[in-house]
Amino acid sequence: MAAKIAVRNLWKIYPTPDGPLSVLEGIDFTVAEGEFVAVVGPSGCGKTTLLNIVAGFEPGDRGAVAVDAVPVSGPSRKGIVISQQGSVFPWLTVRRNLMFGLDGLPRQEKRRLADHYAELVGLKGFEEAFPYQTSGGMLKRVEVARALVVKPEILYMDEPFAALDALTRVRMRLELLRILAQEKHTVLLVTHDVEEAIHLADRILILSSRPASIRSILKVPFAQPRKLTSPEFIELKEQILRELGV
Ligand SMILES: Nc1ncnc2c1ncn2[C@@H]1O[C@H](COP(=O)(O)OP(=O)(O)OP(=O)(O)O)[C@@H](O)[C@H]1O
Ligand SMILES: [Mg+2]
């Protein structure tokens, strides 16, 4: 079967006032349909750059990126990005935020879908709330629901839960796993949270510091639900941290 996402020998060099800055050097990997791949690497190594190139928001300099065997030349409706900064409109209610991306559908249908996904992420009863009336964790849920409501084939996530407290972070991961069990998406997650990567992903790509190349790719050998405190889990976490030089 062809890969859902194929990245082949990808290079990225930014021109800067101090000369060319090499960020990605020969990145090579694939993501299968329905697979969850996490990318971990030191801060500033080029994770966001990699995600942005794969999602079509900026071009690479050398190499190739393809989704469903079609070269990526810009953002596509097949994928949606959940970013660190967030993209919820503060002037719209939760429901309106969810309805926003559903152009072309009848109003009733938009509303039905919005409310369905609000419920799926645990926001039932808050459809009429404005973002300022919600908490950081709830806002993240709106973010996730807004991405899912357009039924993307691929979810690109860039440190989606980094701004949350530790407890909410774990809760959001469990929610995400529950949702992914219901609606199978292909996921590419960028994170510097090694525990998050092991908790969620089928495979983990470990990047070197900048310029990023792939140090290793490993398969997470645990079935879901995963126990974060098991000796094997902790052992794997330590192994990855060692690879990251921590
Ligand atoms: N448009 C740009 N022009 C020039 N340099 C850039 C540009 N975008 C990113 N960079 C540089 O490329 C490097 C990689 O940035 P990137 O945001 O991809 O790192 P990251 O791994 O996502 O970091 P973090 O973990 O802190 O989010 C950094 O040194 C950054 O300064
Ligand atoms: Mg980043």
mmCIF file of N, CA and C in Angstrom, residues 123-219:
data_model
loop_
_atom_site.group_PDB
_atom_site.id
_atom_site.type_symbol
_atom_site.label_atom_id
_atom_site.label_comp_id
_atom_site.label_asym_id
_atom_site.label_seq_id
_atom_site.Cartn_x
_atom_site.Cartn_y
_atom_site.Cartn_z
ATOM 1 N N LEU A 123 -17.689 19.244 25.283
ATOM 2 C CA LEU A 123 -18.094 20.641 25.450
ATOM 3 C C LEU A 123 -19.612 20.813 25.400
ATOM 4 N N LYS A 124 -20.327 19.713 25.591
ATOM 5 C CA LYS A 124 -21.785 19.814 25.573
ATOM 6 C C LYS A 124 -22.227 20.776 26.665
ATOM 7 N N GLY A 125 -23.116 21.666 26.321
ATOM 8 C CA GLY A 125 -23.568 22.664 27.282
ATOM 9 C C GLY A 125 -22.819 23.978 27.158
ATOM 10 N N PHE A 126 -21.713 23.981 26.410
ATOM 11 C CA PHE A 126 -20.930 25.209 26.249
ATOM 12 C C PHE A 126 -20.989 25.746 24.827
ATOM 13 N N GLU A 127 -21.967 25.270 24.051
ATOM 14 C CA GLU A 127 -22.039 25.671 22.643
ATOM 15 C C GLU A 127 -22.214 27.175 22.487
ATOM 16 N N GLU A 128 -22.899 27.792 23.446
ATOM 17 C CA GLU A 128 -23.187 29.229 23.344
ATOM 18 C C GLU A 128 -22.123 30.088 24.023
ATOM 19 N N ALA A 129 -21.137 29.445 24.647
ATOM 20 C CA ALA A 129 -20.112 30.208 25.376
ATOM 21 C C ALA A 129 -19.136 30.852 24.403
ATOM 22 N N PHE A 130 -18.615 32.006 24.799
ATOM 23 C CA PHE A 130 -17.545 32.636 24.039
ATOM 24 C C PHE A 130 -16.205 32.138 24.592
ATOM 25 N N PRO A 131 -15.175 32.149 23.753
ATOM 26 C CA PRO A 131 -13.879 31.638 24.212
ATOM 27 C C PRO A 131 -13.410 32.236 25.544
ATOM 28 N N TYR A 132 -13.648 33.531 25.768
ATOM 29 C CA TYR A 132 -13.176 34.116 27.029
ATOM 30 C C TYR A 132 -13.883 33.531 28.243
ATOM 31 N N GLN A 133 -15.016 32.896 28.003
ATOM 32 C CA GLN A 133 -15.762 32.293 29.119
ATOM 33 C C GLN A 133 -15.327 30.848 29.388
ATOM 34 N N THR A 134 -14.339 30.379 28.646
ATOM 35 C CA THR A 134 -13.885 29.000 28.830
ATOM 36 C C THR A 134 -12.489 28.987 29.449
ATOM 37 N N SER A 135 -12.030 27.789 29.845
ATOM 38 C CA SER A 135 -10.688 27.654 30.408
ATOM 39 C C SER A 135 -9.706 27.285 29.300
ATOM 40 N N GLY A 136 -8.430 27.275 29.630
ATOM 41 C CA GLY A 136 -7.407 26.900 28.648
ATOM 42 C C GLY A 136 -7.645 25.508 28.075
ATOM 43 N N GLY A 137 -8.013 24.577 28.957
ATOM 44 C CA GLY A 137 -8.271 23.204 28.514
ATOM 45 C C GLY A 137 -9.484 23.129 27.601
ATOM 46 N N MET A 138 -10.523 23.902 27.947
ATOM 47 C CA MET A 138 -11.728 23.901 27.111
ATOM 48 C C MET A 138 -11.430 24.519 25.750
ATOM 49 N N LEU A 139 -10.609 25.546 25.760
ATOM 50 C CA LEU A 139 -10.245 26.213 24.508
ATOM 51 C C LEU A 139 -9.531 25.220 23.583
ATOM 52 N N LYS A 140 -8.684 24.400 24.193
ATOM 53 C CA LYS A 140 -7.989 23.367 23.415
ATOM 54 C C LYS A 140 -8.987 22.389 22.815
ATOM 55 N N ARG A 141 -10.014 22.069 23.589
ATOM 56 C CA ARG A 141 -11.051 21.171 23.081
ATOM 57 C C ARG A 141 -11.763 21.793 21.890
ATOM 58 N N VAL A 142 -12.027 23.098 21.978
ATOM 59 C CA VAL A 142 -12.657 23.789 20.843
ATOM 60 C C VAL A 142 -11.752 23.655 19.616
ATOM 61 N N GLU A 143 -10.466 23.857 19.872
ATOM 62 C CA GLU A 143 -9.463 23.743 18.809
ATOM 63 C C GLU A 143 -9.517 22.360 18.136
ATOM 64 N N VAL A 144 -9.541 21.332 18.962
ATOM 65 C CA VAL A 144 -9.562 19.963 18.438
ATOM 66 C C VAL A 144 -10.870 19.721 17.680
ATOM 67 N N ALA A 145 -11.982 20.161 18.271
ATOM 68 C CA ALA A 145 -13.287 19.953 17.624
ATOM 69 C C ALA A 145 -13.341 20.687 16.288
ATOM 70 N N ARG A 146 -12.747 21.883 16.258
ATOM 71 C CA ARG A 146 -12.761 22.677 15.030
ATOM 72 C C ARG A 146 -11.972 22.004 13.917
ATOM 73 N N ALA A 147 -10.945 21.290 14.323
ATOM 74 C CA ALA A 147 -10.168 20.548 13.327
ATOM 75 C C ALA A 147 -10.953 19.321 12.854
ATOM 76 N N LEU A 148 -11.606 18.628 13.786
ATOM 77 C CA LEU A 148 -12.272 17.370 13.433
ATOM 78 C C LEU A 148 -13.549 17.576 12.639
ATOM 79 N N VAL A 149 -14.215 18.704 12.878
ATOM 80 C CA VAL A 149 -15.545 18.908 12.287
ATOM 81 C C VAL A 149 -15.488 18.937 10.759
ATOM 82 N N VAL A 150 -14.343 19.313 10.204
ATOM 83 C CA VAL A 150 -14.239 19.334 8.734
ATOM 84 C C VAL A 150 -13.805 17.969 8.185
ATOM 85 N N LYS A 151 -13.752 16.986 9.066
ATOM 86 C CA LYS A 151 -13.410 15.607 8.700
ATOM 87 C C LYS A 151 -12.140 15.512 7.857
ATOM 88 N N PRO A 152 -11.024 15.969 8.397
ATOM 89 C CA PRO A 152 -9.780 15.883 7.648
ATOM 90 C C PRO A 152 -9.279 14.447 7.627
ATOM 91 N N GLU A 153 -8.542 14.101 6.598
ATOM 92 C CA GLU A 153 -7.942 12.767 6.571
ATOM 93 C C GLU A 153 -6.681 12.753 7.440
ATOM 94 N N ILE A 154 -6.014 13.908 7.492
ATOM 95 C CA ILE A 154 -4.761 13.989 8.247
ATOM 96 C C ILE A 154 -4.847 15.121 9.267
ATOM 97 N N LEU A 155 -4.440 14.803 10.497
ATOM 98 C CA LEU A 155 -4.325 15.831 11.532
ATOM 99 C C LEU A 155 -2.846 16.135 11.724
ATOM 100 N N TYR A 156 -2.468 17.389 11.517
ATOM 101 C CA TYR A 156 -1.114 17.822 11.811
ATOM 102 C C TYR A 156 -1.170 18.574 13.133
ATOM 103 N N MET A 157 -0.398 18.119 14.120
ATOM 104 C CA MET A 157 -0.470 18.771 15.425
ATOM 105 C C MET A 157 0.907 19.241 15.839
ATOM 106 N N ASP A 158 1.006 20.531 16.163
ATOM 107 C CA ASP A 158 2.287 21.117 16.561
ATOM 108 C C ASP A 158 2.217 21.516 18.025
ATOM 109 N N GLU A 159 2.793 20.717 18.892
ATOM 110 C CA GLU A 159 2.777 20.972 20.338
ATOM 111 C C GLU A 159 1.375 21.374 20.799
ATOM 112 N N PRO A 160 0.362 20.576 20.452
ATOM 113 C CA PRO A 160 -1.005 21.064 20.676
ATOM 114 C C PRO A 160 -1.338 21.303 22.143
ATOM 115 N N PHE A 161 -0.729 20.540 23.045
ATOM 116 C CA PHE A 161 -1.128 20.641 24.451
ATOM 117 C C PHE A 161 -0.044 21.269 25.325
ATOM 118 N N ALA A 162 0.962 21.847 24.699
ATOM 119 C CA ALA A 162 2.120 22.336 25.456
ATOM 120 C C ALA A 162 1.760 23.411 26.476
ATOM 121 N N ALA A 163 0.754 24.237 26.154
ATOM 122 C CA ALA A 163 0.443 25.357 27.039
ATOM 123 C C ALA A 163 -0.416 24.937 28.237
ATOM 124 N N LEU A 164 -0.829 23.678 28.270
ATOM 125 C CA LEU A 164 -1.740 23.251 29.337
ATOM 126 C C LEU A 164 -0.982 22.731 30.553
ATOM 127 N N ASP A 165 -1.664 22.718 31.701
ATOM 128 C CA ASP A 165 -1.033 22.139 32.890
ATOM 129 C C ASP A 165 -0.942 20.626 32.725
ATOM 130 N N ALA A 166 -0.092 20.005 33.537
ATOM 131 C CA ALA A 166 0.244 18.590 33.354
ATOM 132 C C ALA A 166 -0.989 17.686 33.377
ATOM 133 N N LEU A 167 -1.907 17.981 34.287
ATOM 134 C CA LEU A 167 -3.089 17.132 34.437
ATOM 135 C C LEU A 167 -3.996 17.247 33.214
ATOM 136 N N THR A 168 -4.221 18.481 32.783
ATOM 137 C CA THR A 168 -5.084 18.702 31.614
ATOM 138 C C THR A 168 -4.454 18.098 30.362
ATOM 139 N N ARG A 169 -3.131 18.144 30.323
ATOM 140 C CA ARG A 169 -2.416 17.586 29.185
ATOM 141 C C ARG A 169 -2.699 16.090 29.040
ATOM 142 N N VAL A 170 -2.603 15.389 30.157
ATOM 143 C CA VAL A 170 -2.870 13.945 30.126
ATOM 144 C C VAL A 170 -4.328 13.698 29.765
ATOM 145 N N ARG A 171 -5.211 14.529 30.313
ATOM 146 C CA ARG A 171 -6.631 14.375 30.018
ATOM 147 C C ARG A 171 -6.900 14.547 28.525
ATOM 148 N N MET A 172 -6.261 15.564 27.932
ATOM 149 C CA MET A 172 -6.464 15.830 26.508
ATOM 150 C C MET A 172 -5.958 14.673 25.650
ATOM 151 N N ARG A 173 -4.846 14.069 26.100
ATOM 152 C CA ARG A 173 -4.334 12.920 25.352
ATOM 153 C C ARG A 173 -5.329 11.779 25.375
ATOM 154 N N LEU A 174 -5.918 11.526 26.555
ATOM 155 C CA LEU A 174 -6.884 10.436 26.671
ATOM 156 C C LEU A 174 -8.099 10.709 25.788
ATOM 157 N N GLU A 175 -8.525 11.988 25.771
ATOM 158 C CA GLU A 175 -9.647 12.376 24.905
ATOM 159 C C GLU A 175 -9.310 12.112 23.448
ATOM 160 N N LEU A 176 -8.112 12.521 23.075
ATOM 161 C CA LEU A 176 -7.690 12.361 21.688
ATOM 162 C C LEU A 176 -7.680 10.880 21.305
ATOM 163 N N LEU A 177 -7.170 10.030 22.198
ATOM 164 C CA LEU A 177 -7.131 8.595 21.919
ATOM 165 C C LEU A 177 -8.545 8.036 21.776
ATOM 166 N N ARG A 178 -9.428 8.525 22.628
ATOM 167 C CA ARG A 178 -10.820 8.052 22.560
ATOM 168 C C ARG A 178 -11.445 8.451 21.214
ATOM 169 N N ILE A 179 -11.192 9.690 20.810
ATOM 170 C CA ILE A 179 -11.752 10.173 19.541
ATOM 171 C C ILE A 179 -11.148 9.419 18.356
ATOM 172 N N LEU A 180 -9.830 9.200 18.417
ATOM 173 C CA LEU A 180 -9.175 8.513 17.295
ATOM 174 C C LEU A 180 -9.628 7.063 17.178
ATOM 175 N N ALA A 181 -10.069 6.489 18.303
ATOM 176 C CA ALA A 181 -10.589 5.128 18.239
ATOM 177 C C ALA A 181 -11.926 5.114 17.507
ATOM 178 N N GLN A 182 -12.647 6.238 17.569
ATOM 179 C CA GLN A 182 -13.945 6.337 16.889
ATOM 180 C C GLN A 182 -13.807 6.778 15.445
ATOM 181 N N GLU A 183 -12.922 7.753 15.210
ATOM 182 C CA GLU A 183 -12.755 8.316 13.879
ATOM 183 C C GLU A 183 -11.292 8.198 13.526
ATOM 184 N N LYS A 184 -11.004 7.287 12.648
ATOM 185 C CA LYS A 184 -9.592 7.017 12.349
ATOM 186 C C LYS A 184 -9.017 8.128 11.464
ATOM 187 N N HIS A 185 -8.009 8.813 11.992
ATOM 188 C CA HIS A 185 -7.297 9.809 11.190
ATOM 189 C C HIS A 185 -5.836 9.385 11.113
ATOM 190 N N THR A 186 -5.150 9.888 10.104
ATOM 191 C CA THR A 186 -3.704 9.781 10.083
ATOM 192 C C THR A 186 -3.192 10.995 10.852
ATOM 193 N N VAL A 187 -2.250 10.798 11.775
ATOM 194 C CA VAL A 187 -1.794 11.920 12.593
ATOM 195 C C VAL A 187 -0.282 12.073 12.538
ATOM 196 N N LEU A 188 0.147 13.311 12.331
ATOM 197 C CA LEU A 188 1.560 13.655 12.471
ATOM 198 C C LEU A 188 1.647 14.688 13.587
ATOM 199 N N LEU A 189 2.275 14.298 14.687
ATOM 200 C CA LEU A 189 2.339 15.148 15.876
ATOM 201 C C LEU A 189 3.779 15.569 16.126
ATOM 202 N N VAL A 190 3.984 16.864 16.304
ATOM 203 C CA VAL A 190 5.291 17.373 16.678
ATOM 204 C C VAL A 190 5.252 17.726 18.159
ATOM 205 N N THR A 191 6.221 17.252 18.912
ATOM 206 C CA THR A 191 6.207 17.541 20.341
ATOM 207 C C THR A 191 7.606 17.450 20.928
ATOM 208 N N HIS A 192 7.862 18.197 22.027
ATOM 209 C CA HIS A 192 9.112 17.890 22.715
ATOM 210 C C HIS A 192 8.839 17.137 24.015
ATOM 211 N N ASP A 193 7.563 16.737 24.156
ATOM 212 C CA ASP A 193 7.163 15.979 25.327
ATOM 213 C C ASP A 193 7.262 14.476 24.999
ATOM 214 N N VAL A 194 8.342 13.859 25.457
ATOM 215 C CA VAL A 194 8.616 12.463 25.113
ATOM 216 C C VAL A 194 7.514 11.549 25.648
ATOM 217 N N GLU A 195 7.026 11.855 26.844
ATOM 218 C CA GLU A 195 5.952 11.030 27.414
ATOM 219 C C GLU A 195 4.708 11.080 26.523
ATOM 220 N N GLU A 196 4.394 12.278 26.045
ATOM 221 C CA GLU A 196 3.238 12.445 25.159
ATOM 222 C C GLU A 196 3.402 11.599 23.894
ATOM 223 N N ALA A 197 4.613 11.632 23.336
ATOM 224 C CA ALA A 197 4.878 10.857 22.119
ATOM 225 C C ALA A 197 4.681 9.367 22.371
ATOM 226 N N ILE A 198 5.225 8.868 23.479
ATOM 227 C CA ILE A 198 5.108 7.420 23.752
ATOM 228 C C ILE A 198 3.661 7.054 24.078
ATOM 229 N N HIS A 199 2.970 7.956 24.763
ATOM 230 C CA HIS A 199 1.580 7.692 25.134
ATOM 231 C C HIS A 199 0.697 7.545 23.892
ATOM 232 N N LEU A 200 0.956 8.406 22.880
ATOM 233 C CA LEU A 200 0.006 8.509 21.771
ATOM 234 C C LEU A 200 0.396 7.752 20.509
ATOM 235 N N ALA A 201 1.697 7.716 20.206
ATOM 236 C CA ALA A 201 2.087 7.385 18.835
ATOM 237 C C ALA A 201 2.271 5.889 18.575
ATOM 238 N N ASP A 202 2.117 5.515 17.306
ATOM 239 C CA ASP A 202 2.490 4.166 16.862
ATOM 240 C C ASP A 202 3.997 4.108 16.630
ATOM 241 N N ARG A 203 4.518 5.190 16.048
ATOM 242 C CA ARG A 203 5.969 5.264 15.820
ATOM 243 C C ARG A 203 6.462 6.650 16.195
ATOM 244 N N ILE A 204 7.742 6.715 16.587
ATOM 245 C CA ILE A 204 8.342 7.991 16.987
ATOM 246 C C ILE A 204 9.591 8.246 16.151
ATOM 247 N N LEU A 205 9.656 9.441 15.598
ATOM 248 C CA LEU A 205 10.840 9.891 14.866
ATOM 249 C C LEU A 205 11.653 10.756 15.803
ATOM 250 N N ILE A 206 12.899 10.406 15.981
ATOM 251 C CA ILE A 206 13.742 11.214 16.860
ATOM 252 C C ILE A 206 14.692 12.032 16.000
ATOM 253 N N LEU A 207 14.588 13.358 16.137
ATOM 254 C CA LEU A 207 15.429 14.250 15.336
ATOM 255 C C LEU A 207 16.659 14.684 16.123
ATOM 256 N N SER A 208 17.714 14.976 15.392
ATOM 257 C CA SER A 208 18.918 15.527 16.007
ATOM 258 C C SER A 208 18.696 17.027 16.222
ATOM 259 N N SER A 209 19.625 17.694 16.888
ATOM 260 C CA SER A 209 19.515 19.140 16.975
ATOM 261 C C SER A 209 19.819 19.747 15.599
ATOM 262 N N ARG A 210 19.519 21.041 15.452
ATOM 263 C CA ARG A 210 19.608 21.685 14.149
ATOM 264 C C ARG A 210 21.017 21.646 13.572
ATOM 265 N N PRO A 211 21.175 21.386 12.304
ATOM 266 C CA PRO A 211 20.157 21.019 11.322
ATOM 267 C C PRO A 211 19.626 19.609 11.570
ATOM 268 N N ALA A 212 18.288 19.481 11.550
ATOM 269 C CA ALA A 212 17.675 18.218 11.935
ATOM 270 C C ALA A 212 17.871 17.142 10.880
ATOM 271 N N SER A 213 18.366 16.002 11.349
ATOM 272 C CA SER A 213 18.310 14.789 10.546
ATOM 273 C C SER A 213 17.664 13.748 11.448
ATOM 274 N N ILE A 214 17.264 12.627 10.874
ATOM 275 C CA ILE A 214 16.603 11.615 11.703
ATOM 276 C C ILE A 214 17.654 10.767 12.409
ATOM 277 N N ARG A 215 17.632 10.810 13.729
ATOM 278 C CA ARG A 215 18.563 9.984 14.520
ATOM 279 C C ARG A 215 18.088 8.541 14.532
ATOM 280 N N SER A 216 16.780 8.387 14.767
ATOM 281 C CA SER A 216 16.219 7.035 14.720
ATOM 282 C C SER A 216 14.703 7.094 14.621
ATOM 283 N N ILE A 217 14.149 5.992 14.203
ATOM 284 C CA ILE A 217 12.695 5.852 14.144
ATOM 285 C C ILE A 217 12.373 4.601 14.930
ATOM 286 N N LEU A 218 11.481 4.740 15.922
ATOM 287 C CA LEU A 218 11.161 3.515 16.667
ATOM 288 C C LEU A 218 9.675 3.284 16.791
ATOM 289 N N LYS A 219 9.343 2.017 16.823
ATOM 290 C CA LYS A 219 7.955 1.609 16.952
ATOM 291 C C LYS A 219 7.647 1.517 18.441
#
